[in-house]
């Protein structure tokens, strides 16, 4: 009887599997692999486009990317472009595995500096192809083009630039009776009683304190403020790595000619300000636990509608669909009298080990050329071509009709971080990781000795740089 | 007929123990409630401060083209009223009464943040429809089922054969081989991933299901270990009597060992299907080029990208993903019939 | 059986020559049945394992690609590993966590299995499936779920504690607190005990009822019948769970990777050995050193497993043994 039971069980399993096999394209796939490889020698060159190191992994972005691929394939009979989208969290592992096995993709992107530097030395010098195809680089500003000229050659071309600005929620300022942050660079901040102050990080902190509110409505400057029950924060360094936080106070290199680490004074000041903002007497920045909670958007704090201000880049428009219909943009604050901004730049890179560099370059020029019109809005990227910027913002205004101040974004282009906060460091991956650990420590533990940890960071970075 | 005292005692015992079990179960499954609730909320409901844990929609009132939030405001005369907030302020706020607009603007002293809202039970069932649509659930389901079943067949066949070999045969070196087999799981998979991936790349299996399914036909240490342990609990008398009757090893496996082992065999089957159902990294690495071959686990993680998190979609998707293994489990459990296992040899 | 030999002896030529025809036949059949695994091992397992061993004596970065020749460095990586304080600390962290998690991971499923096997509980079919259900939840969803439940600020558990009267300042900070992070992981792990419970249940089901009847006739109470009948009969299954749990705990890394972002915080307490390995391999892209650490882990686990197998003869009883 039990034997029959097993037989029945196995029979059921086989039937189920056959049922699964029958109509499904799932088993069809391996079968259709064969015909493709058996195709005549004049078959298309396959170019693999790997998405995941930067933006491009959102469900809403998929149809756009797939349409671009379809359009390209229709207009380029000699190339078959294949899209590979890997979720952001797993993208680096997947890419590393492919590269290590010698099976890397042909094109990677959109990818910024941090993604590219994680694979420093892996990118093809496309200079020869620019020359041989006569590609016109004058359509971009030469400053941007030289951005991508490293010792390895011309490793990229400008595609999307993402200046930064202060994103803020108007309604929160209204509720507190405060004036909005300055709309353009050079303006001062006006307090309700009429006094003016320079728009710098100290002023921002004071404003943010008034906008950090607990469940009973007290802000963090008032007695009776309960820091355990914060329902709104004044400021969040949205998705910023400590290098970013520091660069907004002053762009600098952290290593010298001898590969000794030296934390720039501006960065130390920025981090101290930030640490104090989280754990000080009058906090205005959320702790790690708070910003990581579902109520605060799992680290996407501004999107959850709980932050009055955030400093981040143009690409953030990809991800603030839930932030409401009342946010706007303002100018970045100054440090020691000067505004130090950051400009992120994403582009597509060709992997050094590609078997088809010429075709890869063809795809690349398509992506940053004709396809840019479709891709840039979905990535939230400002066009690198000056002539297209206005058209881009027209699209953005339709998307966010309530935003009045796109100009400050355009103005932000004038404040790039040079050297980039994501720029080259010796042993980049380990160094970036170590600094991130430092940031996490500050975010999650208020009892640490800031100066001791800073010194430890510097010492360990020296070891990393010199190893 | 009235129950006898003995029956009463038995029933009471059953009642107590069952209640205990249910109590433990309740505690154990309470996170599921979280899952279910989250899956029925909108992102706004998840983030709203003061929102109850059950899916509840805050109330809104449309006034002069704007959506105003409604709060339960305590009035000076001691009653409360649901008023719509027109202007928020720290110490005082301005409301309008949705039911009595002629009353004009009502100024209220106090902090609006301390106010309750009138909540309405509002489950967002459309989340499930959204997940279904966004990740093409039928296709994903087909992929996952295909992978689970194909690898399941491989595992069952190969692991029973190998476990039989390890448990019912004695020869020099057998135990060394067993330790060798167990030791293959000591090395973290992270490290062997890249050489394995390179191998599969060279034989052009990347982009198909083959790297994931074919190894299943060559046994794996976990299931062999379990079955071997189980086979070794079965006394040899039946084997020996079958051997005397002239049965070969294969026949002994089929007629003697397997019939006694179906709890373990079913257990192995269920585990493997669940494992294959939720296998993430393998399919991710080998199928990243093929969007339409992805199984549930990989498709689900799309919602968890660092941009655009949708916790309600993840939870809804997860709940939908576990229905089939659960049904399978319910069905398979009937084979876990309790108690009587005939081991006595007919003397 | 295996528990009775102290170390597995490789077949000496002598032993092979001394086989009787029946012994040879048994060996032939044994190997035939083992062949699926043997073939698979040679093709899918042995080569990658040897490859990683080779990595560990080279100077290989991920970006080199493994098919390109790299510099031979001999035992340099191993020397570095032995001097690596982080590696030693990580190993200790892994062991410490294992000492907490292993007992929980064995005793709780055992208790649950006994409960599910009890004649006094009704609705077992339903209950069993329900206890197993959390194990089926995809990892992605489970992590988010527990992150939400155990969030120190807004999680259900802390909210419940506040209702029960715990002051807000005294709430456990769960995954952010050095003292609470291991219990946090253990609690998350408890959700998955349905799997172990089921295996133990299968073992319990196989115990012939006549043994229990015989014990009852001899006047044994529930504790005694557990100690003398149940435990010995299911000891192979418990052994299975102990061995695999131990191996799994040595390789623990996915949970700290996702829950604490693989940073090792709080205070470095979650930088488990396999997490450190993963970071070396993928984040720092140092394949050679990662492979080295992996092989060291291999040796550690091998040693512990051999000890486990050696002690097995004292407490594991196989009914299918030849006397």
CSV table of N, CA, C and O in Angstrom, one decimal, chain A residues 398-454:
chain,number,residue,atom,x,y,z
A,398,UNK,N,6.6,69.0,-16.0
A,398,UNK,CA,5.3,68.4,-16.2
A,398,UNK,C,5.2,67.3,-15.2
A,398,UNK,O,4.1,67.0,-14.7
A,399,UNK,N,6.3,66.7,-14.9
A,399,UNK,CA,6.2,65.6,-13.9
A,399,UNK,C,6.0,66.1,-12.5
A,399,UNK,O,5.3,65.6,-11.7
A,400,UNK,N,6.6,67.3,-12.2
A,400,UNK,CA,6.5,67.9,-10.8
A,400,UNK,C,6.0,69.3,-11.0
A,400,UNK,O,6.8,70.2,-10.8
A,401,UNK,N,4.8,69.6,-11.3
A,401,UNK,CA,4.4,70.9,-11.7
A,401,UNK,C,4.4,71.9,-10.5
A,401,UNK,O,4.5,73.1,-10.7
A,402,UNK,N,4.5,71.4,-9.3
A,402,UNK,CA,4.5,72.2,-8.1
A,402,UNK,C,5.9,72.8,-7.8
A,402,UNK,O,6.1,73.7,-7.0
A,403,UNK,N,7.0,72.2,-8.4
A,403,UNK,CA,8.3,72.7,-8.1
A,403,UNK,C,8.5,74.0,-8.9
A,403,UNK,O,8.4,74.1,-10.1
A,404,UNK,N,8.9,75.1,-8.2
A,404,UNK,CA,9.1,76.3,-8.8
A,404,UNK,C,10.5,76.7,-9.2
A,404,UNK,O,10.8,77.6,-9.9
A,405,UNK,N,11.4,75.9,-8.6
A,405,UNK,CA,12.8,76.4,-8.6
A,405,UNK,C,13.8,75.4,-9.2
A,405,UNK,O,14.7,75.0,-8.6
A,406,UNK,N,13.6,75.1,-10.5
A,406,UNK,CA,14.6,74.2,-11.1
A,406,UNK,C,15.9,74.9,-11.4
A,406,UNK,O,16.9,74.3,-11.6
A,407,UNK,N,15.8,76.2,-11.5
A,407,UNK,CA,17.0,77.0,-11.8
A,407,UNK,C,18.1,76.8,-10.8
A,407,UNK,O,19.3,76.8,-11.2
A,408,UNK,N,17.8,76.5,-9.6
A,408,UNK,CA,18.9,76.3,-8.6
A,408,UNK,C,19.6,75.0,-8.9
A,408,UNK,O,20.8,74.9,-8.6
A,409,UNK,N,18.9,74.1,-9.5
A,409,UNK,CA,19.6,72.9,-10.0
A,409,UNK,C,20.6,73.2,-11.1
A,409,UNK,O,21.8,72.7,-11.1
A,410,UNK,N,20.1,74.0,-12.1
A,410,UNK,CA,21.0,74.3,-13.2
A,410,UNK,C,22.2,75.1,-12.6
A,410,UNK,O,23.3,74.9,-13.0
A,411,UNK,N,21.9,76.0,-11.6
A,411,UNK,CA,23.0,76.8,-11.1
A,411,UNK,C,24.0,75.9,-10.3
A,411,UNK,O,25.2,76.2,-10.2
A,412,UNK,N,23.5,74.7,-9.8
A,412,UNK,CA,24.4,73.8,-9.1
A,412,UNK,C,25.5,73.3,-9.9
A,412,UNK,O,26.5,72.8,-9.4
A,413,UNK,N,25.4,73.3,-11.2
A,413,UNK,CA,26.4,72.8,-12.1
A,413,UNK,C,27.7,73.6,-11.9
A,413,UNK,O,28.8,73.1,-12.2
A,414,UNK,N,27.6,74.8,-11.4
A,414,UNK,CA,28.8,75.6,-11.3
A,414,UNK,C,29.6,75.2,-10.0
A,414,UNK,O,30.6,75.8,-9.8
A,415,UNK,N,29.1,74.3,-9.2
A,415,UNK,CA,29.8,73.9,-8.0
A,415,UNK,C,30.1,72.5,-8.0
A,415,UNK,O,29.6,71.7,-7.2
A,416,UNK,N,31.0,72.0,-8.9
A,416,UNK,CA,31.3,70.6,-8.9
A,416,UNK,C,32.4,70.3,-7.8
A,416,UNK,O,33.0,71.3,-7.4
A,417,UNK,N,32.5,69.1,-7.4
A,417,UNK,CA,33.5,68.8,-6.4
A,417,UNK,C,34.7,68.2,-7.2
A,417,UNK,O,34.6,67.2,-7.9
A,418,UNK,N,35.8,69.0,-7.1
A,418,UNK,CA,37.0,68.6,-7.9
A,418,UNK,C,38.2,68.7,-6.9
A,418,UNK,O,38.6,69.7,-6.5
A,419,UNK,N,38.7,67.6,-6.5
A,419,UNK,CA,38.5,66.2,-6.9
A,419,UNK,C,37.1,65.6,-6.4
A,419,UNK,O,36.6,66.1,-5.4
A,420,UNK,N,36.6,64.7,-7.2
A,420,UNK,CA,35.3,64.2,-6.8
A,420,UNK,C,35.3,63.4,-5.5
A,420,UNK,O,36.3,62.7,-5.2
A,421,UNK,N,34.3,63.5,-4.7
A,421,UNK,CA,34.2,62.8,-3.5
A,421,UNK,C,34.2,61.3,-3.7
A,421,UNK,O,34.6,60.5,-2.8
A,422,UNK,N,33.9,60.9,-4.9
A,422,UNK,CA,33.9,59.4,-5.2
A,422,UNK,C,35.1,59.1,-6.0
A,422,UNK,O,35.3,58.0,-6.5
A,423,UNK,N,36.1,60.0,-6.0
A,423,UNK,CA,37.2,59.8,-6.9
A,423,UNK,C,38.2,58.8,-6.4
A,423,UNK,O,38.0,58.1,-5.4
A,424,UNK,N,39.2,58.7,-7.2
A,424,UNK,CA,40.2,57.6,-6.9
A,424,UNK,C,40.9,57.7,-5.6
A,424,UNK,O,41.2,58.8,-5.1
A,425,UNK,N,41.0,56.6,-4.9
A,425,UNK,CA,41.8,56.5,-3.7
A,425,UNK,C,42.6,55.2,-3.9
A,425,UNK,O,42.1,54.3,-4.5
A,426,UNK,N,43.8,55.1,-3.3
A,426,UNK,CA,44.5,53.8,-3.5
A,426,UNK,C,43.7,52.7,-2.8
A,426,UNK,O,43.1,52.9,-1.7
A,427,UNK,N,43.6,51.5,-3.4
A,427,UNK,CA,42.8,50.4,-2.8
A,427,UNK,C,41.4,50.9,-2.5
A,427,UNK,O,40.9,50.8,-1.4
A,428,UNK,N,40.8,51.4,-3.6
A,428,UNK,CA,39.5,52.1,-3.4
A,428,UNK,C,38.5,51.4,-2.6
A,428,UNK,O,37.8,51.9,-1.7
A,429,UNK,N,38.3,50.1,-3.0
A,429,UNK,CA,37.2,49.4,-2.3
A,429,UNK,C,37.3,49.3,-0.8
A,429,UNK,O,36.4,49.5,-0.1
A,430,UNK,N,38.5,49.0,-0.4
A,430,UNK,CA,38.7,48.8,1.1
A,430,UNK,C,38.6,50.2,1.7
A,430,UNK,O,38.0,50.3,2.8
A,431,UNK,N,39.2,51.2,1.1
A,431,UNK,CA,39.1,52.5,1.7
A,431,UNK,C,37.7,53.0,1.8
A,431,UNK,O,37.2,53.5,2.9
A,432,UNK,N,36.9,52.9,0.7
A,432,UNK,CA,35.6,53.4,0.7
A,432,UNK,C,34.8,52.6,1.8
A,432,UNK,O,34.0,53.2,2.5
A,433,UNK,N,35.0,51.4,1.9
A,433,UNK,CA,34.3,50.5,2.9
A,433,UNK,C,34.7,51.0,4.3
A,433,UNK,O,33.8,51.1,5.2
A,434,UNK,N,35.9,51.3,4.5
A,434,UNK,CA,36.4,51.7,5.9
A,434,UNK,C,35.7,53.0,6.3
A,434,UNK,O,35.3,53.1,7.4
A,435,UNK,N,35.7,53.9,5.3
A,435,UNK,CA,35.1,55.2,5.7
A,435,UNK,C,33.6,55.0,5.9
A,435,UNK,O,33.0,55.7,6.8
A,436,UNK,N,33.0,54.1,5.1
A,436,UNK,CA,31.5,53.9,5.3
A,436,UNK,C,31.3,53.3,6.7
A,436,UNK,O,30.3,53.7,7.4
A,437,UNK,N,32.2,52.4,7.1
A,437,UNK,CA,32.0,51.9,8.5
A,437,UNK,C,32.1,53.0,9.5
A,437,UNK,O,31.3,53.0,10.5
A,438,UNK,N,33.0,53.9,9.3
A,438,UNK,CA,33.1,55.1,10.2
A,438,UNK,C,31.7,55.8,10.3
A,438,UNK,O,31.2,56.2,11.3
A,439,UNK,N,31.2,56.0,9.1
A,439,UNK,CA,29.9,56.7,9.0
A,439,UNK,C,28.8,56.0,9.7
A,439,UNK,O,28.0,56.6,10.5
A,440,UNK,N,28.8,54.7,9.6
A,440,UNK,CA,27.7,53.9,10.2
A,440,UNK,C,27.9,53.9,11.7
A,440,UNK,O,26.9,54.0,12.5
A,441,UNK,N,29.1,54.0,12.2
A,441,UNK,CA,29.4,54.0,13.6
A,441,UNK,C,28.8,55.3,14.2
A,441,UNK,O,28.1,55.3,15.2
A,442,UNK,N,29.1,56.4,13.5
A,442,UNK,CA,28.5,57.7,14.0
A,442,UNK,C,27.0,57.7,13.9
A,442,UNK,O,26.4,58.3,14.8
A,443,UNK,N,26.5,57.1,12.9
A,443,UNK,CA,25.0,57.1,12.7
A,443,UNK,C,24.3,56.3,13.8
A,443,UNK,O,23.2,56.6,14.2
A,444,UNK,N,24.9,55.3,14.3
A,444,UNK,CA,24.2,54.3,15.1
A,444,UNK,C,24.7,54.3,16.6
A,444,UNK,O,24.0,53.8,17.4
A,445,UNK,N,25.8,55.0,16.9
A,445,UNK,CA,26.2,54.9,18.3
A,445,UNK,C,26.6,56.3,18.8
A,445,UNK,O,27.6,56.8,18.3
A,446,UNK,N,25.8,56.8,19.7
A,446,UNK,CA,26.1,58.1,20.2
A,446,UNK,C,27.2,58.2,21.2
A,446,UNK,O,27.6,59.3,21.6
A,447,UNK,N,27.6,57.0,21.7
A,447,UNK,CA,28.5,57.1,22.8
A,447,UNK,C,30.0,57.1,22.4
A,447,UNK,O,30.9,57.2,23.2
A,448,UNK,N,30.3,57.0,21.1
A,448,UNK,CA,31.7,56.9,20.7
A,448,UNK,C,32.4,58.3,20.9
A,448,UNK,O,31.8,59.3,20.9
A,449,UNK,N,33.7,58.1,21.0
A,449,UNK,CA,34.5,59.3,21.2
A,449,UNK,C,34.9,59.7,19.8
A,449,UNK,O,35.7,59.1,19.1
A,450,UNK,N,34.3,60.8,19.3
A,450,UNK,CA,34.5,61.2,17.9
A,450,UNK,C,35.9,61.4,17.5
A,450,UNK,O,36.4,60.9,16.5
A,451,UNK,N,36.7,62.1,18.4
A,451,UNK,CA,38.1,62.4,18.0
A,451,UNK,C,38.9,61.1,17.9
A,451,UNK,O,39.7,60.9,17.0
A,452,UNK,N,38.7,60.2,18.8
A,452,UNK,CA,39.4,58.9,18.8
A,452,UNK,C,39.1,58.1,17.6
A,452,UNK,O,40.0,57.6,16.9
A,453,UNK,N,37.8,58.1,17.3
A,453,UNK,CA,37.4,57.3,16.1
A,453,UNK,C,38.0,58.0,14.8
A,453,UNK,O,38.4,57.3,13.9
A,454,UNK,N,38.0,59.3,14.8
A,454,UNK,CA,38.5,60.0,13.6
A,454,UNK,C,40.0,59.6,13.4
A,454,UNK,O,40.5,59.3,12.3
